[in-house]
Amino acid sequence: MKHLLSIDELTVEQLTALLDLTDHMVEISSRPVPKVPALRGRTVASVFFEDSTRTRLSFETAAKRLSADTMTFNVGTSSVNKGESLRDTIETLSAMGVDAFVVRHKSSGVPHMVTEWTDASVINAGDGWHQHPTQALLDCHTVTRSFGTGNDLTGRTVAIVGDVKHSRVARSNVRAFTMLGADVVLVAPRTLLPPEFIDWPIRAVDSLDEVISDIDVLYLLRMQRERMDAALVPSLGEYSARFGLTRQRADRLKSDALVLHPGPMNRGVEIVVDPADLPGSRILDQVRTGVSARMSVLYTVLSGGSVPPAGGAE
Amino acid sequence: MSSFVLRGGTIVNPDGNFNADVVVRNGVIELVGDTKGDLPVIDATGCFVSSGFVDLHTHLREPGKEEAETIETGSRAAARGGYTAVVAMPNTDPAQDAVHVVEFVRARGEQVGLCEVLPSGCITIGRLGQQLVPFGALAKAGVHLFTDDGTGVQDPLLMRRALEYAGQLGVVLAQHCEVARLTEGAVMHEGACCSTLGLPGWPALAEELMLHRDIELVRLTGSPMHFLHLSTARSVEMVRQAKLEGLPITAEVTPHHLSLVDELLTSFDTVFKVNPPLRTRADIEALKGGVLDGTIDAIATDHAPHSDHSKDQALDAAPPGMLGLETSLGVVNTSMSLSPRRIAEVLSWNPARIANVSDRHGRPIAVGEPANLAVWDCASEWVVSRDHLVSKSRNTPYDGMTLRGRVRHTVFRGELVVKDGEALK
């Protein structure tokens, strides 16, 4: 596997191999000195055309735990308009000697385009509304390891709630959870669903109350305030009342149901209860797992993915 | 002026096809029939000989964006595509909203001398949708088609006034149908594919809503109107109905909307970003139906050159548009089965009439007629190469594709400007 651009491009075997390798990375991360020399001498460049401190730090921490060198290229949206084309930017960085690009962009497809302009590996760290494959990987790892049923989610129902239309997290997770055998149900106002999803392996329901007591995983998406300005929902209050995780809804969850959120949370909007009061909350586990999942991806694309990294500390 | 004979071709005329040689001398057709003698012979064996093609929709980019195309390179691309006249779209910089700008475009076209460049005019000053251009002065300067192409005229009151005012002058307004509010940020056709790719959708409704409005404005004002680059099945149906009702409207489709499907965007290649966007297979079939039954009057290229540099951007930042002049016949002939007569109708006779140049283009092949001719076939196969285009830009969506049917020679005002597929000057 040279690149990780989209969950759609993975086979089930590749997905489960990444999940299993993540277990190994979790073990490395738990050591007193959480660092192995697996990627020593390799250079990982984070190229973030859209700000995302959390994702960037997660990738850079992952790279450092594998002893890779890191460099960071932060592009304000304005400098994109200063005349340098996307291609020029990538070719320039590539010439400095990069083994893997970690790319985030507000427009769908940019990581795909980058693969045309460099020989390096490319990892999609989120492109537009399209894909965020490492998020899906860490989410699947968090969920499967919580349930303790290996990589199998057969018989489990995952509800993804909120702004599916504008969500790369949702697009990646619909696919990833389905590949592991789960049933995925989308819960959102019609304005926040994609225009046409007849061929998606999911069903959609109109109300969270309809499914809240039957689901095994409640995946809350971030509700962005600008969606209200675009008249996609009448108000955040109304959104919260119809789709937010209120105390009443939390009380109706199954006792072993998990609650996930990709962060950053809008407290009082999609999540009204304090997650600290939710026994099923895995929101901090997601962040922790994120580093290990990204170690697993970096290792896989940069090593050819065959041999697990050497166990010894540096 | 040169003289030569096009030998061995099949003449495509409104009253029928027949085999004959065509002798061209001093800019006119001197003889149609059997020839002998010592005139230079241009081989037309296996080819159709028709009036030269007329493109209603060409972006020549000059003045203002000469890095992408110039009147010279665009004229050469046109000639290579069999065109002897092109309507130059007015979204130049400065825009073609004033007499001196359209006079520059026309004069530069004459200077280049590879095809006739017919400047269109804007409907509103600077294409800003606020103030009408001086239609009278521009009409006097020879402008016949007026459009804000690139955007539609959003304000229904302004559009009504434009139709009322311009209709009186005998000129034609051409609308780019797009309700801008419905396509803010849009990158590709709104449907299943954009949903999966997470690309902002461009709903068919944005085109259809404005088309519907303007058909009703034509009904109200009685002024004629031409509809640019229609792309949806519903649009074709609306035009069909309006024509049945006798409204004075005409419509064009592009070769790319007859041949390319929205799913090509799964490659995220910006060469496939175009306005209006590539649509679904059902839309393509409906557009073909419109071409076959006469609902669609013309095939126009919407030739839209962009430099590699500007296309090497993310999909949301890359400009929409693709090349069309050098591939149109091959694309149309490969995509659908049209008779040579229908090809001549939609590429030459009808657009010549819509552009109001049928005194010199889109004429029958007959003695005394001006020698603006295209010699083409529907059988030879060729592979498009972006590196073998005479346009200044390279943004063809057909790179590497095999097309069937090709323009072999082009004669403009009695001069051979393209021979065996290659531009002579």
XYZ file of C-alpha atoms in Angstrom:
739
model
C 0.000 0.000 0.000
C 1.747 3.141 -1.177
C -0.913 5.721 -0.343
C -3.905 6.010 1.954
C -6.352 8.278 0.172
C -9.768 6.834 0.869
C -11.364 4.013 2.832
C -13.095 3.051 -0.437
C -9.738 1.954 -1.836
C -9.041 -0.524 0.975
C -9.935 -4.178 0.990
C -11.400 -5.619 4.183
C -8.086 -7.424 4.679
C -6.110 -4.194 4.406
C -8.442 -2.481 6.850
C -8.211 -5.241 9.442
C -4.431 -5.452 8.985
C -4.199 -1.742 9.807
C -6.409 -2.275 12.867
C -4.233 -5.152 14.064
C -1.061 -3.161 13.495
C -2.636 -0.361 15.530
C -2.777 -2.772 18.509
C 0.967 -3.095 18.217
C 1.381 0.682 18.042
C -0.833 1.068 21.121
C 1.585 -1.222 22.951
C 4.572 0.835 21.790
C 2.804 4.021 22.848
C 2.275 2.620 26.328
C 5.977 2.011 26.935
C 8.012 4.263 29.261
C 9.956 5.392 26.185
C 7.308 5.272 23.449
C 9.656 5.323 20.490
C 10.998 2.792 17.998
C 13.516 3.305 15.164
C 11.251 1.842 12.479
C 11.201 4.909 10.213
C 14.570 6.387 11.073
C 15.902 8.454 8.185
C 12.515 8.855 6.553
C 10.951 12.279 6.201
C 7.249 12.937 6.708
C 5.912 16.319 5.587
C 2.604 17.585 6.923
C 1.110 19.862 4.315
C -1.993 21.446 5.751
C -3.780 23.776 3.379
C -6.512 23.971 5.986
C -5.749 24.530 9.657
C -6.131 21.547 11.920
C -3.776 21.628 14.848
C -5.161 18.458 16.430
C -4.829 16.242 13.370
C -1.441 17.670 12.468
C -0.053 17.125 15.977
C -1.457 13.611 16.014
C 0.339 12.752 12.754
C 3.570 14.418 13.845
C 3.533 12.604 17.184
C 2.963 9.345 15.309
C 5.882 10.068 12.965
C 8.177 10.921 15.866
C 7.323 7.746 17.781
C 8.522 5.872 14.690
C 11.684 8.044 14.588
C 10.843 9.700 11.269
C 11.952 13.259 10.632
C 9.054 15.651 10.265
C 8.520 18.907 8.517
C 5.484 21.099 8.537
C 4.103 23.277 5.826
C 1.172 25.374 6.907
C -0.594 27.186 4.120
C -2.983 29.930 4.989
C -5.839 29.967 2.525
C -4.655 33.351 1.277
C -1.232 32.208 0.089
C -2.879 29.695 -2.232
C -4.093 32.724 -4.156
C -0.667 34.339 -4.345
C 0.070 32.685 -7.662
C 1.797 29.442 -6.718
C -0.273 26.578 -8.016
C -0.921 23.558 -5.872
C 1.339 21.594 -8.153
C 4.222 24.056 -7.696
C 3.876 23.795 -3.920
C 4.038 20.006 -3.943
C 6.876 19.810 -6.456
C 8.906 22.306 -4.430
C 8.477 20.358 -1.202
C 9.067 17.091 -2.980
C 12.408 18.370 -4.212
C 13.511 18.824 -0.587
C 13.300 15.060 -0.144
C 10.044 13.830 1.298
C 9.058 10.180 1.755
C 5.469 10.777 2.772
C 3.113 13.699 2.462
C 0.317 14.069 4.987
C -2.167 16.302 3.199
C -5.168 18.218 4.486
C -7.154 20.461 2.126
C -10.566 22.066 2.147
C -11.271 20.761 -1.351
C -12.109 17.117 -2.108
C -9.598 15.262 -4.228
C -6.416 17.199 -3.468
C -4.555 14.175 -1.992
C -5.400 12.260 -5.195
C -3.999 15.113 -7.256
C -0.837 15.227 -5.136
C -0.021 11.622 -6.028
C 0.349 12.789 -9.652
C 3.025 15.294 -8.740
C 5.327 13.361 -6.419
C 6.887 9.940 -6.051
C 6.374 10.080 -2.283
C 3.583 8.310 -0.426
C 0.502 10.401 0.220
C -1.736 10.107 3.265
C -5.061 11.871 3.232
C -5.485 13.811 6.464
C -8.889 15.074 5.381
C -10.002 16.440 2.005
C -13.063 18.635 1.739
C -16.243 16.694 2.419
C -14.717 13.605 0.866
C -12.597 11.370 3.113
C -10.689 11.289 6.383
C -9.467 7.700 6.383
C -7.243 7.823 9.500
C -10.225 9.106 11.497
C -12.258 6.109 10.368
C -9.378 3.826 11.256
C -9.071 5.194 14.784
C -12.856 5.124 15.188
C -13.073 1.499 14.077
C -10.209 0.584 16.381
C -11.854 2.353 19.320
C -15.205 0.667 18.705
C -13.992 -2.860 17.955
C -11.569 -2.924 20.897
C -14.289 -1.627 23.229
C -16.589 -4.450 22.200
C -13.777 -6.998 22.310
C -15.012 -8.958 19.299
C -11.855 -8.780 17.207
C -12.395 -6.809 14.041
C -15.970 -7.981 13.617
C -18.949 -5.681 14.078
C -21.580 -8.046 12.689
C -24.912 -7.465 14.378
C -23.911 -4.051 15.693
C -25.709 -0.880 14.681
C -23.851 2.404 14.342
C -25.869 5.626 14.152
C -24.033 8.557 12.572
C -25.861 11.704 13.585
C -25.637 15.219 12.200
C -24.098 16.984 9.253
C -23.380 14.021 7.006
C -23.493 16.129 3.850
C -20.420 18.196 4.689
C -18.603 15.458 6.587
C -15.539 13.602 5.380
C -15.633 11.727 8.683
C -19.086 10.369 7.871
C -18.110 9.302 4.335
C -15.088 7.409 5.619
C -16.931 5.859 8.534
C -19.990 4.732 6.572
C -17.667 2.653 4.482
C -15.329 1.454 7.230
C -18.014 0.375 9.715
C -19.903 -1.371 6.919
C -16.766 -3.239 5.866
C -16.486 -4.617 9.398
C -20.065 -5.895 9.260
C -21.963 -3.192 11.132
C -25.311 -1.758 10.081
C -24.998 1.982 9.649
C -27.917 4.318 10.036
C -27.739 8.036 9.240
C -29.741 10.459 11.349
C -29.924 14.026 10.066
C -32.232 16.708 8.769
C -32.696 16.359 4.986
C -30.698 19.560 4.469
C -27.628 17.918 5.984
C -27.788 14.654 4.053
C -26.003 14.257 0.705
C -28.200 14.987 -2.320
C -28.339 11.350 -3.439
C -27.156 8.287 -1.505
C -29.324 5.517 -2.879
C -26.305 3.293 -3.514
C -24.781 3.803 -0.052
C -24.916 0.680 2.145
C -26.969 2.448 4.814
C -30.457 3.528 5.760
C -31.454 6.997 6.886
C -34.029 7.867 9.532
C -35.680 11.178 10.292
C -35.480 11.181 14.044
C -32.880 10.280 16.635
C -35.602 9.182 19.050
C -36.629 6.514 16.541
C -33.337 4.634 16.928
C -31.694 5.836 20.133
C -32.597 2.807 22.238
C -31.609 0.232 19.588
C -28.122 1.306 18.595
C -24.738 0.054 19.783
C -22.705 3.080 18.764
C -23.811 6.699 18.710
C -21.459 8.677 16.498
C -22.096 12.409 16.852
C -20.781 14.711 14.124
C -19.712 18.240 14.779
C -22.423 20.771 13.957
C -20.757 23.822 12.518
C -22.218 27.174 13.325
C -21.992 28.438 9.755
C -24.523 25.790 8.699
C -27.105 27.847 10.515
C -26.161 30.963 8.559
C -26.642 29.023 5.320
C -30.226 28.260 6.401
C -29.522 24.530 6.537
C -31.121 24.383 9.974
C -33.440 26.979 11.500
C -31.345 27.366 14.651
C -28.770 25.486 16.682
C -31.345 25.212 19.447
C -33.764 23.420 17.173
C -30.982 21.192 15.890
C -30.042 20.313 19.438
C -33.637 19.561 20.369
C -34.090 17.203 17.410
C -30.629 15.641 17.040
C -28.571 16.486 20.148
C -27.579 13.995 22.830
C -29.725 15.249 25.703
C -29.967 13.672 29.133
C -33.291 12.071 28.204
C -31.804 10.487 25.108
C -28.685 9.397 26.983
C -30.928 7.598 29.462
C -32.502 5.641 26.632
C -29.169 4.353 25.278
C -28.407 0.665 25.758
C -26.268 0.098 28.815
C -23.244 -0.934 26.736
C -23.723 1.579 23.937
C -20.682 3.676 22.983
C -20.649 7.400 22.272
C -18.057 8.818 19.876
C -17.300 12.272 18.503
C -14.459 13.263 16.150
C -13.928 16.565 17.984
C -13.875 19.372 18.604
C -17.222 19.115 20.394
C -19.886 21.775 20.385
C -21.139 21.349 23.905
C -24.769 22.329 24.186
C -25.399 21.625 20.502
C -24.788 18.059 19.362
C -23.799 16.982 22.861
C -25.826 18.482 25.691
C -24.899 16.063 28.472
C -21.392 16.182 29.907
C -19.492 13.333 28.242
C -17.793 12.726 31.596
C -21.215 11.571 32.828
C -21.551 9.049 30.019
C -20.118 5.631 30.877
C -20.114 4.741 27.181
C -18.162 7.802 26.069
C -15.011 6.910 24.125
C -14.194 10.441 23.040
C -10.792 10.648 24.755
C -9.948 7.088 23.717
C -10.439 8.230 20.143
C -7.783 10.912 20.541
C -5.372 8.454 22.194
C -5.956 5.817 19.541
C -5.490 8.452 16.856
C -1.732 8.569 17.356
C -1.409 4.776 17.226
C -3.658 4.454 14.172
C -1.563 7.051 12.345
C 1.639 5.244 13.346
C 0.172 2.160 11.775
C -0.639 4.021 8.538
C 2.739 5.751 8.314
C 4.514 2.477 8.932
C 2.410 0.639 6.366
C 2.868 3.099 3.513
C 6.562 3.703 4.191
C 7.681 0.138 4.826
C 5.615 -1.684 2.252
C 3.552 -2.935 5.149
C 5.008 -6.423 5.464
C 7.085 -6.616 8.630
C 5.951 -5.230 11.991
C 8.346 -2.652 13.411
C 11.252 -3.734 15.581
C 10.210 -3.984 19.187
C 13.234 -2.502 20.928
C 13.295 1.006 22.285
C 15.755 3.391 20.718
C -5.645 34.539 -54.658
C -5.160 30.890 -55.209
C -7.120 28.458 -57.248
C -7.417 24.731 -56.770
C -9.788 21.857 -57.084
C -11.165 19.708 -54.263
C -11.337 16.386 -56.036
C -13.314 13.255 -55.330
C -15.520 14.331 -52.427
C -19.226 14.089 -51.711
C -21.017 17.422 -51.614
C -23.382 17.856 -48.654
C -26.067 20.357 -49.596
C -29.531 21.125 -48.189
C -31.086 19.612 -51.338
C -29.030 16.436 -51.173
C -25.634 14.814 -51.392
C -23.810 14.130 -54.642
C -20.309 13.351 -55.804
C -18.517 16.222 -57.482
C -15.266 18.126 -57.637
C -15.249 21.728 -56.483
C -13.114 24.329 -58.201
C -12.228 27.318 -56.043
C -10.899 30.468 -57.659
C -10.624 34.041 -56.421
C -12.472 33.301 -53.188
C -15.565 31.800 -54.798
C -16.728 28.453 -56.072
C -16.156 28.515 -59.810
C -17.373 25.083 -60.733
C -19.096 22.081 -59.185
C -18.849 18.936 -61.261
C -16.254 16.848 -63.067
C -12.903 18.462 -63.598
C -9.775 17.774 -65.585
C -6.843 19.957 -66.341
C -3.897 21.336 -64.517
C -5.293 23.057 -61.430
C -3.594 22.037 -58.174
C -5.544 19.088 -56.790
C -6.550 18.791 -53.148
C -7.642 15.242 -52.511
C -11.124 14.907 -51.041
C -11.600 11.220 -51.754
C -13.795 9.567 -49.141
C -14.670 12.942 -47.656
C -17.736 15.097 -47.377
C -17.508 18.649 -48.631
C -19.794 21.086 -46.838
C -19.917 24.730 -45.994
C -17.407 25.598 -43.278
C -18.489 25.107 -39.688
C -19.686 28.028 -37.592
C -19.106 27.986 -33.850
C -21.605 29.957 -31.819
C -19.567 29.690 -28.667
C -15.800 30.278 -28.638
C -13.694 31.827 -25.905
C -10.699 33.348 -27.643
C -9.462 34.988 -24.390
C -8.041 38.045 -26.169
C -8.002 40.749 -24.935
C -7.017 40.018 -21.358
C -6.026 36.404 -21.000
C -3.523 35.831 -23.743
C -1.653 33.286 -21.614
C -4.511 30.858 -22.321
C -5.398 31.704 -25.946
C -5.104 34.495 -28.460
C -7.250 35.407 -31.419
C -4.466 33.976 -33.567
C -4.084 30.618 -31.802
C -7.841 30.287 -31.329
C -8.462 31.049 -35.003
C -5.945 28.396 -35.958
C -7.628 25.871 -33.673
C -10.962 26.812 -35.245
C -9.640 26.327 -38.765
C -8.240 22.950 -37.781
C -11.688 21.999 -36.531
C -13.275 22.933 -39.880
C -14.634 26.292 -38.729
C -14.709 29.265 -41.035
C -16.461 31.522 -38.536
C -16.544 31.681 -34.746
C -18.559 33.827 -32.384
C -16.111 35.253 -29.845
C -17.594 35.235 -26.361
C -17.516 38.589 -24.596
C -16.041 37.615 -21.216
C -12.706 39.152 -22.136
C -10.848 41.776 -20.137
C -11.986 44.397 -20.917
C -15.336 42.789 -21.638
C -16.930 43.162 -25.054
C -19.421 45.739 -23.837
C -18.226 48.695 -25.894
C -17.722 49.410 -29.575
C -13.958 49.836 -29.406
C -13.507 46.402 -27.828
C -15.611 44.543 -30.393
C -13.886 46.479 -33.163
C -10.520 45.367 -31.829
C -11.612 41.718 -31.740
C -13.012 41.831 -35.242
C -9.977 43.661 -36.660
C -7.549 41.279 -35.003
C -9.503 38.355 -36.453
C -9.246 39.876 -39.930
C -5.530 40.469 -39.479
C -5.009 36.821 -38.533
C -7.201 35.736 -41.431
C -7.725 32.076 -40.557
C -11.473 32.281 -39.977
C -14.019 35.017 -39.510
C -14.126 36.215 -35.913
C -17.575 37.496 -35.022
C -17.504 39.404 -31.753
C -20.508 38.969 -29.515
C -21.495 41.649 -27.065
C -22.303 41.575 -23.383
C -25.876 42.114 -22.237
C -24.755 44.175 -19.267
C -21.770 46.451 -18.726
C -18.829 44.407 -17.486
C -21.176 41.388 -17.314
C -22.091 42.643 -13.872
C -25.818 42.224 -14.362
C -26.687 45.815 -13.553
C -26.681 48.156 -16.522
C -27.520 47.367 -20.153
C -24.855 47.794 -22.830
C -25.389 50.243 -25.687
C -27.186 47.678 -27.869
C -27.806 50.201 -30.651
C -24.178 51.240 -31.038
C -22.963 47.653 -30.806
C -25.541 46.438 -33.335
C -24.364 49.163 -35.669
C -20.823 47.877 -35.163
C -22.031 44.515 -36.445
C -22.705 42.628 -33.224
C -25.618 40.219 -33.562
C -25.436 37.957 -30.488
C -25.439 39.389 -26.986
C -24.681 37.365 -23.879
C -23.223 37.621 -20.400
C -21.937 34.061 -20.877
C -20.039 32.771 -17.905
C -22.940 33.943 -15.806
C -26.629 34.246 -16.503
C -28.487 37.531 -16.202
C -29.940 36.995 -12.732
C -32.328 39.945 -12.500
C -35.625 39.084 -14.213
C -36.582 42.734 -14.634
C -33.287 43.560 -16.332
C -33.665 40.529 -18.592
C -37.155 41.601 -19.564
C -35.926 45.117 -20.416
C -33.001 43.701 -22.399
C -35.348 41.529 -24.469
C -37.760 44.384 -25.104
C -35.031 46.852 -26.012
C -32.747 44.608 -28.033
C -35.595 42.811 -29.816
C -36.411 46.048 -31.585
C -32.912 46.166 -33.074
C -33.145 42.742 -34.701
C -30.335 41.302 -32.591
C -30.507 38.139 -30.482
C -29.864 37.650 -26.792
C -28.125 34.427 -25.811
C -28.553 33.232 -22.265
C -26.210 31.233 -20.078
C -28.881 29.624 -17.917
C -27.711 29.405 -14.321
C -29.386 30.697 -11.192
C -26.229 31.683 -9.356
C -27.722 31.352 -5.887
C -28.252 27.639 -6.506
C -24.677 26.961 -7.635
C -22.562 28.854 -5.088
C -19.346 26.889 -4.630
C -20.571 24.136 -6.969
C -17.968 21.946 -8.646
C -19.872 19.122 -10.355
C -23.352 17.859 -11.212
C -25.504 17.313 -8.150
C -26.315 13.634 -7.920
C -25.040 10.298 -6.714
C -21.463 10.908 -7.794
C -20.992 14.268 -6.058
C -22.527 12.763 -2.931
C -19.859 10.080 -2.792
C -16.971 12.337 -3.768
C -18.005 15.015 -1.293
C -17.916 17.675 -3.978
C -20.408 20.545 -3.832
C -23.274 19.796 -6.203
C -24.443 21.809 -9.199
C -28.140 21.087 -9.467
C -29.832 20.690 -12.850
C -32.511 22.935 -11.415
C -30.175 25.952 -11.564
C -30.210 25.711 -15.363
C -33.826 24.711 -15.740
C -35.208 27.446 -13.519
C -33.604 30.213 -15.569
C -34.485 28.499 -18.837
C -38.093 28.352 -17.713
C -38.060 32.022 -16.697
C -36.563 33.118 -19.988
C -38.907 31.039 -22.116
C -41.712 32.887 -20.347
C -39.972 36.221 -20.971
C -39.752 35.355 -24.666
C -43.456 34.558 -24.603
C -44.121 37.927 -22.948
C -41.870 40.086 -25.129
C -41.929 38.228 -28.430
C -38.177 38.833 -28.773
C -36.006 35.960 -29.994
C -33.568 34.208 -27.720
C -30.785 31.680 -28.068
C -29.978 29.275 -25.231
C -26.324 28.428 -24.713
C -24.880 25.019 -23.787
C -27.999 23.281 -22.465
C -27.040 20.272 -20.411
C -30.053 18.584 -18.836
C -32.828 16.293 -20.011
C -35.479 18.596 -18.602
C -33.969 21.571 -20.478
C -34.330 19.726 -23.781
C -37.940 18.939 -22.959
C -38.703 22.571 -22.107
C -37.181 23.807 -25.366
C -39.078 21.136 -27.305
C -42.347 22.265 -25.768
C -41.642 25.959 -26.279
C -40.814 25.378 -29.942
C -44.054 23.456 -30.391
C -45.776 26.535 -29.075
C -44.038 28.551 -31.785
C -41.805 30.663 -29.557
C -38.804 32.239 -31.359
C -36.064 30.362 -29.555
C -32.979 28.422 -30.598
C -30.679 26.219 -28.546
C -27.222 24.711 -28.621
C -25.462 21.844 -26.884
C -21.733 21.202 -26.647
C -19.820 18.162 -27.860
C -18.662 17.464 -24.301
C -22.189 17.355 -22.921
C -22.969 14.793 -25.625
C -20.004 12.609 -24.753
C -18.739 12.934 -21.170
C -20.451 11.820 -17.955
C -20.177 13.339 -14.483
C -18.532 10.188 -13.115
C -15.291 11.218 -14.837
C -14.782 13.512 -11.853
C -13.944 10.466 -9.717
C -10.433 11.039 -11.101
C -10.544 14.524 -9.498
C -8.984 15.758 -12.751
C -9.789 19.442 -13.139
C -9.902 19.056 -16.919
C -13.434 17.700 -16.388
C -14.615 20.758 -14.471
C -16.839 22.770 -16.767
C -19.822 25.110 -16.611
C -22.481 23.797 -16.947
C -21.115 20.603 -15.424
C -20.927 17.195 -17.062
C -24.243 15.472 -16.338
C -25.594 11.927 -16.181
C -26.021 9.306 -18.894
C -29.750 10.029 -18.962
C -29.039 13.688 -19.670
C -26.589 12.759 -22.429
C -29.212 10.548 -24.082
C -31.815 13.314 -23.868
C -29.426 15.845 -25.432
C -28.727 13.414 -28.279
C -32.449 13.005 -28.756
C -32.728 16.776 -29.001
C -30.001 16.926 -31.642
C -31.680 14.156 -33.630
C -35.210 15.549 -33.620
C -34.240 19.177 -34.235
C -35.085 20.514 -30.780
C -31.429 21.461 -30.531
C -30.453 23.708 -33.443
C -26.702 23.766 -33.123
C -23.705 22.076 -31.609
C -21.372 24.737 -30.254
C -18.011 24.079 -28.663
C -17.836 26.413 -25.637
C -14.119 26.190 -26.399
C -12.664 27.454 -23.101
C -8.869 27.467 -22.983
C -7.108 27.528 -19.612
C -3.389 27.298 -18.933
C -2.043 24.189 -17.198
C -0.983 26.486 -14.400
C -4.524 27.621 -13.673
C -5.908 24.076 -13.948
C -3.271 22.701 -11.533
C -5.393 23.790 -8.599
C -7.841 22.093 -6.319
C -11.195 21.436 -7.970
C -12.891 24.288 -6.150
C -10.217 26.769 -7.249
C -9.631 25.610 -10.831
C -11.547 27.551 -13.486
C -14.290 25.703 -15.374
C -13.932 25.012 -19.088
C -12.405 22.711 -21.687
C -11.093 22.951 -25.240
C -13.441 22.033 -28.057
C -12.629 23.504 -31.467
C -10.169 20.902 -32.729
C -12.142 17.863 -31.620
C -15.792 18.786 -32.135
C -16.536 16.882 -35.344
C -14.762 13.751 -34.123
C -16.453 13.866 -30.739
C -19.914 14.397 -32.177
C -19.489 11.716 -34.818
C -18.047 9.253 -32.293
C -20.730 9.912 -29.694
C -23.785 9.582 -31.892
C -24.930 8.474 -35.262
C -25.770 11.523 -37.356
C -26.183 11.747 -41.108
C -23.665 13.957 -42.909
C -26.569 16.266 -43.650
C -27.499 16.614 -39.975
C -23.839 17.188 -39.102
C -23.700 20.039 -41.623
C -26.963 21.409 -40.251
C -25.907 21.538 -36.603
C -22.281 22.536 -37.197
C -22.721 24.924 -40.122
C -26.106 25.841 -41.592
C -28.093 26.458 -38.413
C -25.379 28.267 -36.453
C -24.679 30.454 -39.512
C -28.325 31.473 -39.468
C -28.360 32.076 -35.697
C -25.193 34.186 -35.964
C -26.767 36.072 -38.875
C -23.923 35.296 -41.286
C -25.766 33.046 -43.702
C -24.976 35.461 -46.528
C -21.423 34.086 -46.439
C -21.318 31.001 -44.195
C -23.459 27.898 -44.159
C -24.165 28.360 -47.882
C -24.869 25.620 -50.388
C -21.930 24.340 -52.422
C -22.754 25.975 -55.731
C -21.178 28.108 -58.449
C -20.625 31.689 -57.335
C -20.916 30.983 -53.633
C -18.186 32.215 -51.266
C -15.614 29.472 -50.743
C -15.886 28.881 -46.986
C -15.645 25.103 -46.893
C -14.936 22.172 -44.662
C -13.773 18.798 -46.002
C -14.252 16.015 -43.495
C -14.938 12.343 -43.067
C -16.875 10.242 -40.612
C -14.712 7.129 -40.826
C -11.054 7.767 -40.129
C -9.897 7.074 -36.610
C -7.368 9.222 -34.806
C -6.044 9.570 -31.290
C -6.309 12.956 -29.610
C -3.064 14.139 -28.106
C -2.922 17.206 -25.900
C 0.592 17.760 -27.225
C -0.621 17.958 -30.790
C -3.063 20.830 -30.544
C -2.651 24.252 -32.106
C -4.613 25.930 -29.348
C -2.360 27.719 -26.887
C -3.820 25.688 -24.018
C -3.845 21.948 -23.417
C -7.032 21.392 -21.445
C -8.672 18.841 -23.698
C -10.691 16.169 -21.897
C -10.143 13.802 -24.835
C -6.373 13.329 -24.487
C -5.539 9.760 -25.488
C -9.027 8.978 -26.746
C -9.672 7.539 -30.160
C -12.176 9.541 -32.199
C -13.835 8.568 -35.443
C -14.244 11.309 -38.021
C -11.892 14.127 -38.760
C -11.617 17.426 -40.570
C -9.216 17.033 -43.455
C -9.163 20.414 -45.180
C -10.572 23.843 -44.431
C -11.027 26.568 -47.038
C -11.543 30.123 -45.805
C -12.411 32.833 -48.329
C -11.005 30.697 -51.092
C -7.695 29.979 -49.369
C -6.678 26.551 -48.135
C -5.936 27.178 -44.435
C -5.891 23.557 -43.282
C -4.593 20.710 -45.421
C -4.600 17.056 -44.364
C -5.496 18.060 -40.838
C -2.651 20.503 -40.372
C -2.869 24.286 -40.242
C -0.956 25.833 -43.140
C -0.230 29.179 -41.467
